[in-house]
Amino acid sequence: MTIKECYTKLGGDYDTAIRAISKESRIEKILKMLPKDKSMDALRSALEQKDFDAAFRASHTLKGVFLNLCLSRQAKAAIDLTDALRQQKEASEISALFTQLEQSYNEMLRILKEFVDEQATVGEEHEKK
């Protein structure tokens, strides 16, 4: 899978990302770092503790990461949750929006794992030659 194919699966905008970041190698490096980011864990923990200020900061961080990487699907989910937290919406609405973000985030992680695993397989095949 190429980075462009990965972006298609992620629902992202590869063309805008490559113009903004300029090198595929940078995009690949950043994408591979995403699973290590702790913002989603911080968001989940803050919501469990009903610390809506901390939840807002974590969702805002995720929103920024997704927007900077032009990951449109994930960004929309983070924007919706961030806006609800900013407007201090009802807990049930925040919970529903978090569930949507979490599903989108988990799908992103699954696709990124597939991308990384495929890259590793290609690298191993290349080394055998």
C-alpha atoms as an extended CHARMM CRD file, in Angstrom:
* protein
*
       129  EXT
         1         1  MET       CA              0.0000000000        0.0000000000        0.0000000000  PROA      1               0.0000000000
         2         2  THR       CA              1.3230000000        3.4350000000       -0.8750000000  PROA      2               0.0000000000
         3         3  ILE       CA              0.8840000000        6.4670000000        1.3400000000  PROA      3               0.0000000000
         4         4  LYS       CA             -1.6400000000        7.8080000000       -1.1440000000  PROA      4               0.0000000000
         5         5  GLU       CA             -3.6260000000        4.5570000000       -0.9310000000  PROA      5               0.0000000000
         6         6  CYS       CA             -3.3980000000        4.7370000000        2.8500000000  PROA      6               0.0000000000
         7         7  TYR       CA             -4.8320000000        8.2720000000        2.7670000000  PROA      7               0.0000000000
         8         8  THR       CA             -7.6820000000        7.0850000000        0.5680000000  PROA      8               0.0000000000
         9         9  LYS       CA             -8.5440000000        4.3570000000        3.0920000000  PROA      9               0.0000000000
        10        10  LEU       CA             -8.2740000000        6.8910000000        5.9320000000  PROA      10              0.0000000000
        11        11  GLY       CA            -10.6510000000        9.2920000000        4.1700000000  PROA      11              0.0000000000
        12        12  GLY       CA             -7.8880000000       11.8920000000        4.0680000000  PROA      12              0.0000000000
        13        13  ASP       CA             -6.7460000000       14.4110000000        1.4900000000  PROA      13              0.0000000000
        14        14  TYR       CA             -3.3480000000       13.2210000000        0.2810000000  PROA      14              0.0000000000
        15        15  ASP       CA             -2.8920000000       15.9650000000       -2.3120000000  PROA      15              0.0000000000
        16        16  THR       CA             -3.3150000000       18.7300000000        0.2670000000  PROA      16              0.0000000000
        17        17  ALA       CA             -1.1170000000       16.8730000000        2.7640000000  PROA      17              0.0000000000
        18        18  ILE       CA              1.7480000000       16.4870000000        0.2940000000  PROA      18              0.0000000000
        19        19  ARG       CA              1.5370000000       20.1810000000       -0.6110000000  PROA      19              0.0000000000
        20        20  ALA       CA              1.5940000000       21.1450000000        3.0710000000  PROA      20              0.0000000000
        21        21  ILE       CA              4.2220000000       18.6830000000        4.2770000000  PROA      21              0.0000000000
        22        22  SER       CA              6.1360000000       18.4440000000        0.9790000000  PROA      22              0.0000000000
        23        23  LYS       CA              7.7420000000       15.0200000000        1.3820000000  PROA      23              0.0000000000
        24        24  GLU       CA              6.1800000000       11.5810000000        1.4840000000  PROA      24              0.0000000000
        25        25  SER       CA              8.9110000000       10.4360000000        3.8390000000  PROA      25              0.0000000000
        26        26  ARG       CA              7.8220000000       13.0710000000        6.3830000000  PROA      26              0.0000000000
        27        27  ILE       CA              4.1710000000       12.1120000000        6.0370000000  PROA      27              0.0000000000
        28        28  GLU       CA              5.0730000000        8.4460000000        6.4770000000  PROA      28              0.0000000000
        29        29  LYS       CA              7.1700000000        9.2040000000        9.5640000000  PROA      29              0.0000000000
        30        30  ILE       CA              4.3680000000       11.2310000000       11.1580000000  PROA      30              0.0000000000
        31        31  LEU       CA              1.7080000000        8.6310000000       10.3190000000  PROA      31              0.0000000000
        32        32  LYS       CA              3.8360000000        5.9370000000       11.9400000000  PROA      32              0.0000000000
        33        33  MET       CA              4.0980000000        8.0730000000       15.0930000000  PROA      33              0.0000000000
        34        34  LEU       CA              0.3180000000        8.4880000000       15.4630000000  PROA      34              0.0000000000
        35        35  PRO       CA             -0.3010000000        5.1770000000       17.2610000000  PROA      35              0.0000000000
        36        36  LYS       CA              2.1710000000        6.2690000000       19.9620000000  PROA      36              0.0000000000
        37        37  ASP       CA              0.3920000000        9.5690000000       20.6170000000  PROA      37              0.0000000000
        38        38  LYS       CA             -1.3010000000        9.6450000000       24.0190000000  PROA      38              0.0000000000
        39        39  SER       CA             -3.9440000000       12.3020000000       23.2710000000  PROA      39              0.0000000000
        40        40  MET       CA             -6.7590000000        9.7880000000       22.8110000000  PROA      40              0.0000000000
        41        41  ASP       CA             -5.8670000000        8.1130000000       26.1140000000  PROA      41              0.0000000000
        42        42  ALA       CA             -5.8430000000       11.5280000000       27.7950000000  PROA      42              0.0000000000
        43        43  LEU       CA             -9.2360000000       12.3540000000       26.2730000000  PROA      43              0.0000000000
        44        44  ARG       CA            -10.7710000000        9.0530000000       27.3730000000  PROA      44              0.0000000000
        45        45  SER       CA             -9.3970000000        9.4650000000       30.8970000000  PROA      45              0.0000000000
        46        46  ALA       CA            -10.5690000000       13.0840000000       31.1630000000  PROA      46              0.0000000000
        47        47  LEU       CA            -14.0920000000       12.1560000000       30.0590000000  PROA      47              0.0000000000
        48        48  GLU       CA            -14.2070000000        9.2470000000       32.5200000000  PROA      48              0.0000000000
        49        49  GLN       CA            -13.2390000000       11.6940000000       35.2850000000  PROA      49              0.0000000000
        50        50  LYS       CA            -15.6890000000       14.2990000000       33.9570000000  PROA      50              0.0000000000
        51        51  ASP       CA            -12.7950000000       16.7590000000       33.6120000000  PROA      51              0.0000000000
        52        52  PHE       CA            -14.2260000000       18.6080000000       30.6410000000  PROA      52              0.0000000000
        53        53  ASP       CA            -11.4320000000       21.2020000000       30.5330000000  PROA      53              0.0000000000
        54        54  ALA       CA             -8.8190000000       18.4580000000       30.1190000000  PROA      54              0.0000000000
        55        55  ALA       CA            -11.1120000000       16.6670000000       27.6480000000  PROA      55              0.0000000000
        56        56  PHE       CA            -11.3910000000       19.8620000000       25.6160000000  PROA      56              0.0000000000
        57        57  ARG       CA             -7.5890000000       20.2530000000       25.5000000000  PROA      57              0.0000000000
        58        58  ALA       CA             -7.0850000000       16.6310000000       24.4330000000  PROA      58              0.0000000000
        59        59  SER       CA             -9.7880000000       16.7620000000       21.7480000000  PROA      59              0.0000000000
        60        60  HSD       CA             -8.3960000000       20.0760000000       20.5140000000  PROA      60              0.0000000000
        61        61  THR       CA             -4.9370000000       18.4940000000       20.2340000000  PROA      61              0.0000000000
        62        62  LEU       CA             -6.3400000000       15.5970000000       18.2270000000  PROA      62              0.0000000000
        63        63  LYS       CA             -8.2330000000       18.0250000000       16.0120000000  PROA      63              0.0000000000
        64        64  GLY       CA             -5.0100000000       19.8840000000       15.2750000000  PROA      64              0.0000000000
        65        65  VAL       CA             -3.0670000000       16.7320000000       14.4940000000  PROA      65              0.0000000000
        66        66  PHE       CA             -5.7690000000       15.4700000000       12.1330000000  PROA      66              0.0000000000
        67        67  LEU       CA             -6.1720000000       18.8320000000       10.4020000000  PROA      67              0.0000000000
        68        68  ASN       CA             -2.4140000000       19.2580000000        9.9540000000  PROA      68              0.0000000000
        69        69  LEU       CA             -2.2080000000       15.7980000000        8.3920000000  PROA      69              0.0000000000
        70        70  CYS       CA             -5.3280000000       16.4390000000        6.2800000000  PROA      70              0.0000000000
        71        71  LEU       CA             -7.0760000000       13.4140000000        7.7770000000  PROA      71              0.0000000000
        72        72  SER       CA            -10.5360000000       14.7460000000        7.0270000000  PROA      72              0.0000000000
        73        73  ARG       CA            -12.6820000000       11.9480000000        8.4900000000  PROA      73              0.0000000000
        74        74  GLN       CA            -10.8630000000       11.9280000000       11.8090000000  PROA      74              0.0000000000
        75        75  ALA       CA            -10.6930000000       15.7330000000       11.8990000000  PROA      75              0.0000000000
        76        76  LYS       CA            -14.4650000000       16.0510000000       11.4990000000  PROA      76              0.0000000000
        77        77  ALA       CA            -15.0820000000       13.7370000000       14.4440000000  PROA      77              0.0000000000
        78        78  ALA       CA            -12.5590000000       15.6550000000       16.5820000000  PROA      78              0.0000000000
        79        79  ILE       CA            -14.0150000000       19.0280000000       15.5280000000  PROA      79              0.0000000000
        80        80  ASP       CA            -17.5360000000       17.9230000000       16.4570000000  PROA      80              0.0000000000
        81        81  LEU       CA            -16.4130000000       16.7550000000       19.8990000000  PROA      81              0.0000000000
        82        82  THR       CA            -14.2270000000       19.8100000000       20.5080000000  PROA      82              0.0000000000
        83        83  ASP       CA            -17.1220000000       22.1140000000       19.6260000000  PROA      83              0.0000000000
        84        84  ALA       CA            -19.4980000000       20.2330000000       21.9270000000  PROA      84              0.0000000000
        85        85  LEU       CA            -17.0090000000       20.4690000000       24.7840000000  PROA      85              0.0000000000
        86        86  ARG       CA            -16.4410000000       24.1780000000       24.0910000000  PROA      86              0.0000000000
        87        87  GLN       CA            -20.1940000000       24.7930000000       24.1530000000  PROA      87              0.0000000000
        88        88  GLN       CA            -20.5740000000       22.6500000000       27.2820000000  PROA      88              0.0000000000
        89        89  LYS       CA            -23.1920000000       20.4120000000       25.6980000000  PROA      89              0.0000000000
        90        90  GLU       CA            -25.0070000000       17.6770000000       27.5990000000  PROA      90              0.0000000000
        91        91  ALA       CA            -22.9310000000       14.7140000000       28.7720000000  PROA      91              0.0000000000
        92        92  SER       CA            -24.9710000000       12.3260000000       26.5990000000  PROA      92              0.0000000000
        93        93  GLU       CA            -24.1650000000       14.3220000000       23.4490000000  PROA      93              0.0000000000
        94        94  ILE       CA            -20.4800000000       14.5010000000       24.3890000000  PROA      94              0.0000000000
        95        95  SER       CA            -20.4660000000       10.7550000000       25.0130000000  PROA      95              0.0000000000
        96        96  ALA       CA            -22.0280000000       10.0450000000       21.6110000000  PROA      96              0.0000000000
        97        97  LEU       CA            -19.5170000000       12.3170000000       19.8620000000  PROA      97              0.0000000000
        98        98  PHE       CA            -16.6500000000       10.6820000000       21.7340000000  PROA      98              0.0000000000
        99        99  THR       CA            -17.8850000000        7.2730000000       20.5640000000  PROA      99              0.0000000000
       100       100  GLN       CA            -17.8330000000        8.5220000000       16.9590000000  PROA      100             0.0000000000
       101       101  LEU       CA            -14.3050000000        9.9010000000       17.3740000000  PROA      101             0.0000000000
       102       102  GLU       CA            -13.1280000000        6.7120000000       19.0640000000  PROA      102             0.0000000000
       103       103  GLN       CA            -14.5240000000        4.5670000000       16.2330000000  PROA      103             0.0000000000
       104       104  SER       CA            -12.8550000000        6.7680000000       13.6280000000  PROA      104             0.0000000000
       105       105  TYR       CA             -9.6070000000        6.7480000000       15.6200000000  PROA      105             0.0000000000
       106       106  ASN       CA             -9.6240000000        2.9550000000       16.0000000000  PROA      106             0.0000000000
       107       107  GLU       CA            -10.2950000000        2.5360000000       12.2790000000  PROA      107             0.0000000000
       108       108  MET       CA             -7.3460000000        4.8790000000       11.6090000000  PROA      108             0.0000000000
       109       109  LEU       CA             -5.1110000000        2.7540000000       13.8570000000  PROA      109             0.0000000000
       110       110  ARG       CA             -6.2080000000       -0.4020000000       12.0420000000  PROA      110             0.0000000000
       111       111  ILE       CA             -5.4240000000        1.1210000000        8.6440000000  PROA      111             0.0000000000
       112       112  LEU       CA             -2.0750000000        2.4810000000        9.8450000000  PROA      112             0.0000000000
       113       113  LYS       CA             -1.1510000000       -0.9570000000       11.2060000000  PROA      113             0.0000000000
       114       114  GLU       CA             -2.0370000000       -2.4770000000        7.8440000000  PROA      114             0.0000000000
       115       115  PHE       CA              0.1320000000        0.1560000000        6.1280000000  PROA      115             0.0000000000
       116       116  VAL       CA              3.0970000000       -0.4110000000        8.4750000000  PROA      116             0.0000000000
       117       117  ASP       CA              2.8110000000       -4.2020000000        8.2500000000  PROA      117             0.0000000000
       118       118  GLU       CA              2.6910000000       -4.0480000000        4.4650000000  PROA      118             0.0000000000
       119       119  GLN       CA              5.7190000000       -1.7300000000        4.3780000000  PROA      119             0.0000000000
       120       120  ALA       CA              7.6340000000       -4.1830000000        6.5860000000  PROA      120             0.0000000000
       121       121  THR       CA              6.7060000000       -7.0960000000        4.3050000000  PROA      121             0.0000000000
       122       122  VAL       CA              7.8620000000       -5.1670000000        1.2440000000  PROA      122             0.0000000000
       123       123  GLY       CA             11.1180000000       -4.3140000000        3.0230000000  PROA      123             0.0000000000
       124       124  GLU       CA             11.7180000000       -7.9660000000        3.9210000000  PROA      124             0.0000000000
       125       125  GLU       CA             11.0620000000       -9.0720000000        0.3430000000  PROA      125             0.0000000000
       126       126  HSD       CA             13.4410000000       -6.4060000000       -0.9320000000  PROA      126             0.0000000000
       127       127  GLU       CA             16.1820000000       -7.5980000000        1.4660000000  PROA      127             0.0000000000
       128       128  LYS       CA             15.8140000000      -11.2070000000        0.2340000000  PROA      128             0.0000000000
       129       129  LYS       CA             16.5950000000      -10.1390000000       -3.3450000000  PROA      129             0.0000000000
